[in-house]
């Protein structure tokens, strides 16, 4: 940055030098006339030596009959003629002199006298200006600060996003079809006195397709789509957000009918007092401006505002009032059928080998959002390309599921022989306990290839999506969490840090069981702790205690009891099935991964 300043400064210096040089040569060319006093001029007039006098304000330029030039000065208040009269010069002699009064002194005079004074000021001013620009970020952003940064998307031809590109979400699409009709044919509704909704709020977890759906509405209706993110409104300076909102609506109104899409509206439309960080005034002003613009929009103007949030619970109620975002659409995480359909949408344009079964992929991806699924297929394609295949195979896709879920395999992260053995027993412990307990999802895969932070992993997957979870399931789940810990302890006599994550999860689950689900008989059917979520880094949870010290002790006690019980269950299973455990371990050490089929086969022999 300082380089730029230096460069600019050098350029200015150069220009200055050039100008100075020009003037000095100019001055050199004009011969310097002799300066004389007024008395001399008067005597020259009386001697009839003077041919011409040019008066420029107080300067007198005299040309003598012999061609010589002189200059002199007079008081600027008196005219030359009164001056001469005062000196009692013979009027007849004055008449012989040609007197010329010039008001304008010519640019060169000014340039020569004033520029040298001015140039340092110009340089200083330019310098300050440049410095300010550097400070404001060295880019042209400084100039367009208050303008909206909304991107306009004009969809046309093949790239147009329509409802066809959105898999699942059947109800949402039906509701939005209405909006499409409003945009296409507003008269139909206005004639019947219906008020066209101005705002649609899309609610759903990240990656569930909110942006996609809004774009599809614009595509279906064939209207422009302006998108901006709530966080972009919020700048450091109060008032910028509001001015951006104004600008955005102005632009949108010009190209009506159209859609304005505001992503992450919770960034501006957060409830009072909720959350930390960000200037509160700025957010409030921005939000108010959005509301003002929406309220002020005439029904004739066909602009529909769609906003997305994954935190509807923290939205300012003002946003939800009638006439504002009164249409609300919830996007759920896709269930198995939707997942298959989303996969199909993203499978277009990808060459698949015949063994690919998208249903199986959907089965293996509970809890994946649309974005995750799109990512899985993309990673699968990358995987196949790196293996120099012509088409994508099922194996590529299954491996990319784990990559999306757990991070890439770390083959370079080589475990020592001892570590491999510990990891194998640990994972086999999880898998065996999971296999023996009735209320646990079947084991899909066991691996001792490290991934992300985990040394190995055991993947369990439900056969179908579940919405309700009974207590028995949690109890068995706890035992599975402890399977790894117990295996390490029984086989090697001590545990490693590899089990710490399992213990954390087990403790969390045991706690939820007691404090949130009311599943502990001694503590009873109530919740403990009032949960207040702080919007700080998205998920920090602040818990307020609404129970006594004694209860707190009881909760602690019961958590430990649940975990001790789980540990005992796991230990019993492992000791009873030690042969199976050894079998699993030996296969793991040999092959590193074990798929569901091979795992089940170990038990039938
Ligand atoms: P959000 O705005 O809810 O965070 P996006 O709309 O940006 O999510 O979705 C990200 C990507 O996920 C989309 O571009 C699309 O590729 C994919 N996706 C999400 N949901 C679906 C769906 N229902 N059908 C097809 N693709 C989807
Ligand atoms: Zn583990």
XYZ file of C-alpha atoms and ligand atoms in Angstrom:
633
model
C 0.000 0.000 0.000
C 2.735 2.413 0.881
C 4.191 1.612 -2.509
C 1.143 3.146 -4.152
C 1.479 6.319 -2.098
C 5.112 6.590 -3.010
C 4.350 6.130 -6.691
C 1.642 8.791 -6.676
C 3.904 11.140 -4.827
C 6.647 10.696 -7.369
C 4.231 11.412 -10.208
C 3.167 14.646 -8.556
C 6.739 15.654 -7.991
C 7.479 15.071 -11.664
C 4.519 17.166 -12.812
C 5.574 19.936 -10.490
C 9.104 19.950 -11.819
C 7.882 20.061 -15.417
C 5.598 23.038 -14.698
C 8.324 24.865 -12.856
C 10.741 24.289 -15.719
C 8.196 25.577 -18.259
C 7.709 28.822 -16.369
C 11.324 29.444 -15.824
C 11.997 29.199 -19.575
C 9.008 31.465 -20.255
C 10.377 34.056 -17.909
C 13.827 33.811 -19.378
C 12.537 34.618 -22.850
C 10.829 37.877 -21.945
C 13.552 40.489 -21.516
C 13.476 42.128 -18.147
C 12.539 45.819 -18.439
C 14.297 48.303 -16.211
C 12.464 49.401 -13.115
C 12.252 53.114 -12.673
C 10.735 55.524 -10.216
C 7.658 57.655 -10.841
C 9.743 60.848 -10.906
C 11.798 59.470 -13.748
C 8.661 58.638 -15.711
C 7.356 62.177 -15.237
C 10.576 63.717 -16.385
C 10.601 61.376 -19.367
C 7.078 62.504 -20.272
C 8.071 66.124 -19.976
C 11.076 65.500 -22.184
C 8.717 63.878 -24.689
C 10.635 60.577 -24.667
C 7.622 58.359 -23.922
C 5.686 56.641 -26.667
C 3.212 54.460 -24.786
C 2.155 53.508 -21.277
C 0.200 50.344 -20.541
C -1.579 50.439 -17.201
C -2.196 47.171 -15.489
C -3.689 47.951 -12.118
C -0.790 49.520 -10.243
C 1.846 48.436 -12.748
C 2.856 50.716 -15.540
C 4.676 49.329 -18.550
C 6.388 52.063 -20.420
C 7.675 51.992 -23.983
C 10.006 54.800 -24.918
C 10.292 56.328 -28.356
C 13.681 54.702 -28.743
C 12.068 51.312 -28.190
C 13.399 50.820 -24.668
C 11.026 49.366 -22.115
C 10.603 50.246 -18.490
C 8.237 49.444 -15.686
C 7.139 51.339 -12.655
C 4.467 51.278 -10.046
C 1.827 53.697 -8.891
C -0.730 53.638 -6.099
C -3.512 51.406 -7.233
C -6.240 53.816 -6.043
C -5.356 56.777 -8.212
C -5.726 56.730 -11.955
C -2.689 57.579 -14.016
C -4.212 60.792 -15.339
C -5.023 62.231 -11.902
C -1.593 61.217 -10.802
C 0.045 63.088 -13.633
C -2.202 66.064 -13.008
C -1.167 66.112 -9.390
C 2.424 66.245 -10.477
C 1.515 69.223 -12.666
C 2.609 67.591 -15.861
C 1.791 69.668 -18.932
C -1.470 68.264 -20.329
C -0.305 68.834 -23.909
C 2.634 66.555 -23.298
C 0.432 63.910 -21.736
C -1.669 63.860 -24.867
C 1.353 62.873 -26.904
C 1.656 59.668 -24.899
C -0.558 56.771 -25.799
C -2.109 55.483 -22.572
C -3.616 52.075 -22.586
C -5.474 50.722 -19.580
C -5.653 46.950 -19.348
C -7.808 45.385 -16.691
C -6.781 41.806 -17.303
C -3.245 41.113 -16.515
C -3.066 37.890 -18.542
C -2.868 34.367 -17.283
C 0.840 34.210 -17.366
C 1.152 36.823 -14.694
C -1.169 34.953 -12.398
C 0.398 31.662 -13.232
C 3.837 32.937 -12.474
C 2.885 34.630 -9.238
C 0.288 32.272 -7.831
C 1.192 28.787 -8.993
C 4.390 28.522 -6.983
C 2.352 29.286 -3.888
C -0.480 27.017 -4.894
C 1.467 23.943 -5.928
C 2.591 22.922 -2.441
C -1.028 23.165 -1.320
C -2.179 21.047 -4.224
C 0.442 18.454 -3.433
C -0.513 18.369 0.224
C -4.226 18.106 -0.624
C -3.593 15.323 -3.110
C -1.473 13.532 -0.578
C -4.177 13.700 2.072
C -6.790 12.523 -0.428
C -4.688 9.546 -1.401
C -4.062 8.648 2.221
C -7.775 8.737 2.938
C -8.453 6.435 0.054
C -5.902 3.975 1.319
C -7.521 4.029 4.696
C -10.928 3.280 3.267
C -9.724 0.096 1.770
C -7.777 0.892 -1.356
C -10.641 -0.088 -3.536
C -13.558 1.585 -5.169
C -15.863 0.204 -2.492
C -15.445 3.515 -0.716
C -17.374 5.215 -3.465
C -20.362 2.888 -3.497
C -20.711 2.385 0.210
C -24.392 2.982 0.612
C -25.399 1.126 -2.502
C -26.861 -2.304 -2.188
C -24.570 -5.146 -3.048
C -27.417 -7.293 -4.251
C -26.626 -9.599 -7.096
C -29.117 -9.775 -9.879
C -29.664 -13.132 -11.406
C -31.245 -13.210 -14.822
C -31.986 -16.772 -15.674
C -32.467 -17.881 -19.164
C -32.337 -20.918 -21.390
C -30.921 -24.173 -20.153
C -29.424 -22.836 -16.933
C -32.764 -21.679 -15.644
C -33.600 -23.124 -12.260
C -37.193 -24.291 -11.964
C -39.158 -26.527 -9.639
C -37.820 -29.487 -11.610
C -34.407 -28.833 -10.081
C -35.810 -29.070 -6.584
C -36.424 -32.608 -5.481
C -38.868 -33.447 -2.711
C -40.382 -30.499 -0.793
C -43.729 -31.232 -2.410
C -45.855 -29.135 -0.080
C -43.484 -26.216 -0.206
C -43.546 -26.225 -3.963
C -47.322 -26.274 -4.008
C -47.469 -23.259 -1.728
C -44.941 -21.415 -3.785
C -46.820 -22.150 -6.972
C -49.243 -19.543 -5.704
C -46.465 -17.000 -5.527
C -45.465 -17.847 -9.075
C -49.006 -17.128 -10.192
C -49.046 -13.810 -8.355
C -45.946 -12.797 -10.199
C -47.212 -13.917 -13.564
C -50.779 -12.769 -13.397
C -51.424 -10.325 -10.571
C -54.593 -8.936 -12.168
C -56.440 -12.181 -11.664
C -56.060 -11.779 -7.914
C -56.411 -8.019 -7.680
C -59.725 -8.127 -9.533
C -61.167 -10.243 -6.793
C -59.881 -7.867 -4.162
C -57.236 -10.247 -2.930
C -54.106 -8.801 -1.420
C -50.981 -10.256 -2.882
C -48.564 -11.366 -0.173
C -45.418 -9.319 -0.014
C -43.199 -11.586 1.961
C -42.442 -15.283 2.114
C -40.266 -16.661 4.870
C -38.380 -19.879 4.158
C -37.325 -21.706 7.287
C -35.039 -24.690 7.419
C -31.624 -26.009 8.372
C -28.635 -25.004 6.262
C -28.461 -26.799 2.938
C -32.119 -27.768 2.793
C -32.559 -25.821 -0.426
C -33.985 -22.456 0.647
C -31.944 -20.465 -1.828
C -32.570 -23.053 -4.485
C -36.321 -22.885 -3.966
C -36.380 -19.085 -4.121
C -34.409 -19.170 -7.348
C -36.787 -21.764 -8.707
C -39.753 -19.478 -8.020
C -38.035 -16.729 -9.992
C -37.240 -19.209 -12.747
C -40.800 -20.528 -12.933
C -42.259 -17.043 -13.052
C -39.535 -15.873 -15.388
C -38.706 -12.776 -13.367
C -35.402 -11.285 -12.201
C -33.998 -12.419 -8.882
C -32.134 -10.052 -6.573
C -30.264 -11.739 -3.783
C -28.422 -10.381 -0.810
C -27.432 -11.816 2.524
C -28.576 -10.282 5.783
C -25.025 -10.141 7.019
C -24.084 -7.950 4.067
C -26.395 -5.237 5.334
C -24.623 -4.988 8.587
C -21.534 -2.878 8.208
C -19.494 -1.071 10.742
C -21.243 2.211 10.194
C -24.727 2.958 11.322
C -26.999 3.902 8.473
C -25.219 1.995 5.742
C -27.535 -0.998 6.021
C -30.649 1.140 5.770
C -29.334 2.942 2.749
C -28.522 -0.368 1.115
C -32.039 -1.586 1.732
C -33.430 1.566 0.138
C -31.203 1.120 -2.845
C -32.102 -2.548 -3.214
C -35.833 -1.891 -3.211
C -35.389 0.957 -5.659
C -33.554 -1.303 -8.050
C -36.122 -4.046 -7.613
C -39.078 -1.775 -8.203
C -37.546 -0.700 -11.479
C -37.480 -4.267 -12.727
C -40.798 -5.372 -11.262
C -42.184 -7.986 -11.349
C -39.287 -9.580 -9.540
C -38.127 -11.363 -6.422
C -35.905 -10.012 -3.697
C -34.187 -12.790 -1.777
C -32.700 -11.980 1.613
C -30.607 -14.842 2.926
C -29.885 -15.135 6.666
C -32.484 -12.550 7.564
C -31.884 -13.375 11.221
C -28.662 -11.363 10.917
C -30.794 -8.208 10.842
C -34.160 -9.392 12.079
C -33.059 -10.717 15.415
C -35.143 -10.224 18.477
C -34.194 -7.493 20.866
C -31.640 -8.645 23.351
C -30.982 -11.923 21.620
C -27.438 -12.593 20.677
C -24.165 -10.881 21.132
C -22.053 -8.802 18.839
C -22.886 -6.492 15.995
C -24.145 -2.994 16.488
C -27.651 -3.114 17.757
C -28.663 0.274 16.359
C -27.424 -0.629 12.951
C -29.420 -3.838 12.885
C -32.534 -2.130 14.106
C -32.267 0.609 11.527
C -31.741 -1.883 8.742
C -34.644 -3.998 9.879
C -36.898 -0.963 10.178
C -35.965 0.099 6.679
C -36.915 -3.334 5.340
C -40.255 -3.095 7.102
C -40.826 0.448 5.863
C -40.089 -0.581 2.312
C -42.375 -3.606 2.527
C -45.193 -1.661 4.135
C -44.849 1.134 1.640
C -44.963 -1.074 -1.381
C -48.155 -0.600 -3.311
C -50.033 -3.683 -4.341
C -49.605 -2.658 -7.951
C -45.884 -3.047 -7.652
C -45.249 -6.688 -8.066
C -42.194 -7.308 -5.954
C -42.175 -10.288 -3.628
C -39.628 -10.495 -0.861
C -38.434 -13.974 0.021
C -36.281 -14.382 3.082
C -34.471 -17.396 4.462
C -33.475 -18.281 7.988
C -32.419 -21.318 9.948
C -33.301 -19.601 13.203
C -36.997 -18.747 13.007
C -37.152 -18.889 16.800
C -35.096 -15.741 17.211
C -36.803 -13.578 14.607
C -38.237 -10.260 15.633
C -42.026 -10.641 15.792
C -42.350 -7.405 13.821
C -41.204 -9.316 10.770
C -44.018 -11.812 11.078
C -46.885 -9.363 11.303
C -49.609 -9.469 8.642
C -48.609 -7.762 5.436
C -44.994 -8.616 5.968
C -43.614 -12.142 6.009
C -46.977 -13.719 6.554
C -46.330 -16.715 4.318
C -44.090 -19.171 6.044
C -42.648 -22.275 4.497
C -40.775 -24.895 6.459
C -38.163 -27.000 4.737
C -37.401 -30.206 6.593
C -34.344 -32.352 6.350
C -35.110 -34.760 3.496
C -36.403 -38.196 4.430
C -35.242 -41.311 2.663
C -37.565 -40.903 -0.320
C -36.636 -37.254 -0.771
C -32.980 -38.103 -0.436
C -33.269 -40.561 -3.281
C -34.975 -37.942 -5.414
C -32.399 -35.283 -4.617
C -29.696 -37.759 -5.573
C -31.500 -38.403 -8.840
C -31.615 -34.683 -9.630
C -27.909 -34.360 -9.061
C -27.170 -37.602 -10.876
C -28.151 -35.988 -14.150
C -25.184 -35.286 -16.375
C -23.073 -37.751 -14.427
C -22.107 -41.057 -16.045
C -22.884 -43.850 -13.601
C -21.891 -47.453 -13.942
C -24.739 -49.972 -13.806
C -23.986 -51.043 -10.226
C -25.000 -47.684 -8.790
C -28.054 -47.927 -6.566
C -29.180 -44.506 -5.403
C -31.707 -46.036 -3.031
C -28.843 -47.670 -1.127
C -27.046 -44.332 -1.039
C -30.188 -42.709 0.341
C -30.380 -45.429 2.998
C -26.870 -44.683 4.107
C -27.323 -40.943 4.421
C -29.815 -40.201 7.186
C -29.452 -36.659 8.459
C -27.836 -35.454 5.244
C -29.164 -32.214 3.811
C -29.714 -31.588 0.110
C -26.426 -29.758 -0.016
C -24.622 -32.704 1.620
C -26.125 -35.085 -0.915
C -25.094 -32.896 -3.822
C -21.662 -32.861 -2.254
C -21.593 -36.667 -1.954
C -22.213 -37.149 -5.658
C -19.687 -34.482 -6.528
C -17.036 -36.102 -4.323
C -17.935 -39.445 -5.898
C -17.276 -38.013 -9.348
C -13.972 -36.565 -8.195
C -13.022 -39.885 -6.627
C -13.821 -41.758 -9.861
C -11.891 -39.239 -11.933
C -8.842 -39.599 -9.729
C -9.029 -43.330 -10.199
C -9.121 -42.792 -13.971
C -12.547 -44.349 -14.379
C -14.904 -43.571 -17.230
C -17.975 -43.809 -15.018
C -18.802 -43.421 -11.353
C -19.238 -46.653 -9.413
C -21.188 -47.387 -6.269
C -17.954 -47.804 -4.331
C -16.878 -44.251 -5.188
C -20.151 -42.893 -3.903
C -20.143 -44.922 -0.704
C -16.643 -43.780 0.075
C -17.538 -40.179 -0.535
C -20.380 -40.501 1.985
C -17.802 -41.211 4.663
C -15.637 -38.416 3.385
C -18.503 -35.939 3.678
C -19.447 -37.362 7.070
C -16.076 -37.674 8.736
C -13.569 -35.792 6.630
C -11.074 -37.331 4.237
C -9.217 -40.544 4.977
C -5.817 -39.908 6.372
C -3.805 -42.709 4.917
C -0.610 -40.835 5.675
C -1.526 -40.852 9.332
C 0.112 -44.183 9.967
C -0.622 -45.935 13.223
C 2.078 -47.964 14.858
C 1.489 -51.703 15.141
C 0.477 -51.303 18.777
C -1.884 -48.416 17.988
C -3.482 -50.378 15.190
C -4.143 -53.212 17.568
C -5.656 -50.950 20.201
C -7.827 -49.239 17.584
C -8.968 -52.605 16.237
C -10.038 -53.832 19.667
C -11.692 -50.506 20.410
C -13.783 -50.504 17.240
C -14.523 -54.210 17.495
C -15.759 -53.519 21.021
C -18.261 -50.937 19.742
C -19.382 -53.203 16.926
C -19.798 -56.294 19.055
C -21.863 -54.540 21.717
C -23.983 -52.954 18.970
C -24.523 -56.347 17.408
C -25.582 -58.028 20.634
C -28.038 -55.396 21.845
C -31.575 -55.438 20.429
C -32.358 -51.719 20.267
C -29.339 -50.504 18.327
C -29.097 -49.739 14.637
C -27.222 -52.371 12.632
C -23.515 -51.906 12.087
C -22.809 -50.781 8.537
C -19.100 -50.535 8.532
C -16.097 -50.779 10.806
C -12.779 -49.249 9.911
C -9.405 -48.634 11.479
C -8.344 -46.152 8.812
C -8.114 -42.823 10.546
C -10.388 -40.101 9.338
C -10.521 -36.521 10.473
C -9.721 -36.727 14.166
C -10.853 -40.292 14.764
C -8.379 -43.142 14.696
C -11.071 -45.528 13.533
C -14.828 -45.624 13.378
C -17.857 -47.824 13.555
C -20.769 -46.723 11.458
C -24.260 -47.667 12.520
C -27.238 -46.745 10.436
C -30.953 -47.021 11.020
C -32.962 -49.095 8.576
C -35.526 -46.347 8.368
C -35.775 -42.725 9.431
C -36.759 -42.404 13.062
C -38.626 -39.593 14.692
C -39.265 -40.931 18.154
C -36.677 -42.538 20.348
C -37.618 -44.777 23.281
C -35.602 -45.009 26.475
C -34.421 -48.557 25.753
C -32.700 -47.328 22.640
C -30.725 -44.724 24.600
C -29.729 -47.249 27.242
C -28.356 -49.628 24.618
C -26.731 -46.730 22.834
C -24.854 -45.843 26.019
C -23.478 -49.359 26.228
C -22.281 -49.126 22.618
C -20.483 -45.857 23.359
C -18.657 -47.599 26.174
C -17.868 -50.714 24.130
C -14.604 -49.233 22.906
C -13.519 -48.097 26.351
C -14.307 -51.441 27.957
C -12.563 -53.422 25.211
C -9.374 -51.418 25.675
C -9.554 -51.819 29.416
C -10.234 -55.569 29.397
C -7.643 -56.458 26.782
C -4.796 -54.071 27.574
C -5.498 -53.327 31.221
C -5.635 -49.582 30.647
C -7.431 -47.097 28.404
C -6.072 -44.583 25.910
C -7.151 -41.108 24.928
C -8.884 -42.718 21.951
C -11.980 -43.253 24.085
C -12.381 -39.672 25.255
C -14.796 -38.629 22.545
C -16.971 -41.682 23.266
C -17.099 -40.772 26.941
C -18.079 -37.214 26.163
C -20.922 -38.341 23.973
C -22.068 -40.909 26.494
C -22.127 -38.349 29.279
C -24.060 -35.892 27.137
C -26.598 -38.528 26.203
C -27.036 -39.669 29.815
C -27.544 -36.086 30.887
C -30.157 -35.363 28.217
C -31.946 -38.545 29.179
C -32.364 -37.271 32.727
C -32.631 -33.518 32.347
C -34.569 -33.212 29.111
C -36.491 -36.380 28.368
C -37.673 -37.177 31.868
C -36.519 -40.764 31.427
C -35.090 -41.248 34.898
C -37.522 -42.536 37.468
C -35.810 -41.164 40.577
C -35.780 -37.632 39.214
C -39.129 -37.839 37.573
C -40.967 -36.481 34.610
C -39.693 -32.973 34.378
C -36.918 -31.017 32.728
C -33.998 -29.525 34.529
C -32.351 -26.302 33.512
C -33.870 -23.602 31.410
C -32.106 -23.534 28.133
C -31.433 -20.231 26.627
C -29.568 -20.305 23.413
C -27.168 -17.560 22.721
C -26.537 -16.760 19.156
C -22.851 -16.737 19.560
C -20.949 -18.784 17.039
C -24.285 -20.321 16.259
C -24.619 -22.913 18.968
C -23.375 -21.920 22.339
C -25.915 -22.933 24.907
C -26.271 -21.127 28.106
C -28.043 -23.046 30.783
C -29.829 -21.467 33.617
C -30.237 -23.571 36.674
C -33.809 -23.865 37.888
C -33.230 -26.573 40.471
C -31.635 -26.908 43.859
C -28.130 -27.868 44.798
C -29.472 -31.146 46.101
C -31.145 -31.972 42.796
C -27.932 -31.125 41.049
C -26.163 -33.731 43.114
C -28.847 -36.240 42.300
C -28.510 -35.566 38.605
C -24.762 -36.091 38.836
C -25.322 -39.271 40.720
C -27.818 -40.623 38.218
C -25.617 -39.770 35.235
C -22.827 -41.787 36.801
C -25.234 -44.614 37.587
C -26.419 -44.790 33.965
C -22.860 -44.875 32.701
C -21.740 -47.473 35.213
C -24.670 -49.630 34.195
C -23.772 -49.191 30.518
C -20.180 -50.109 31.262
C -21.303 -53.287 32.990
C -23.555 -54.236 30.075
C -20.690 -53.713 27.634
C -18.282 -55.686 29.795
C -20.633 -58.631 30.115
C -21.143 -58.783 26.367
C -17.446 -58.552 25.581
C -16.448 -61.217 28.094
C -19.181 -63.573 26.932
C -18.241 -63.148 23.272
C -14.490 -62.937 23.533
C -14.023 -65.367 20.652
C -16.120 -63.186 18.370
C -14.177 -60.135 19.480
C -10.861 -61.744 18.548
C -12.320 -62.775 15.198
C -13.444 -59.257 14.350
C -10.082 -57.870 15.392
C -8.092 -60.282 13.263
C -10.149 -59.463 10.174
C -9.840 -55.723 10.894
C -6.084 -55.941 11.266
C -5.898 -57.755 7.973
C -8.374 -55.770 5.862
C -8.680 -52.512 7.802
C -12.360 -52.170 6.919
C -15.290 -54.480 7.337
C -18.613 -53.984 5.585
C -21.947 -55.016 7.000
C -22.249 -58.284 5.068
C -18.800 -59.525 6.069
C -19.397 -58.474 9.642
C -22.665 -60.390 9.922
C -21.009 -63.427 8.327
C -18.565 -63.629 11.239
C -21.442 -64.534 13.545
C -22.998 -67.289 11.459
C -19.890 -69.454 11.273
P -29.849 -23.197 1.927
O -30.098 -21.907 1.237
O -31.072 -23.789 2.542
O -28.695 -23.201 2.880
P -29.214 -24.046 -0.697
O -30.464 -23.715 -1.382
O -28.090 -23.103 -0.883
O -29.449 -24.275 0.840
O -28.780 -25.500 -1.136
C -27.469 -25.818 -1.456
C -27.415 -26.855 -2.543
O -27.950 -28.086 -2.096
C -28.248 -26.492 -3.737
O -27.533 -25.693 -4.621
C -28.562 -27.835 -4.337
O -27.517 -28.271 -5.162
C -28.616 -28.749 -3.133
N -30.004 -29.006 -2.724
C -30.551 -28.681 -1.537
N -31.836 -29.096 -1.467
C -32.123 -29.662 -2.643
C -33.291 -30.270 -3.195
N -34.440 -30.363 -2.500
N -33.233 -30.745 -4.442
C -32.087 -30.657 -5.144
N -30.950 -30.107 -4.702
C -30.946 -29.610 -3.455
Zn -14.923 -45.223 20.056
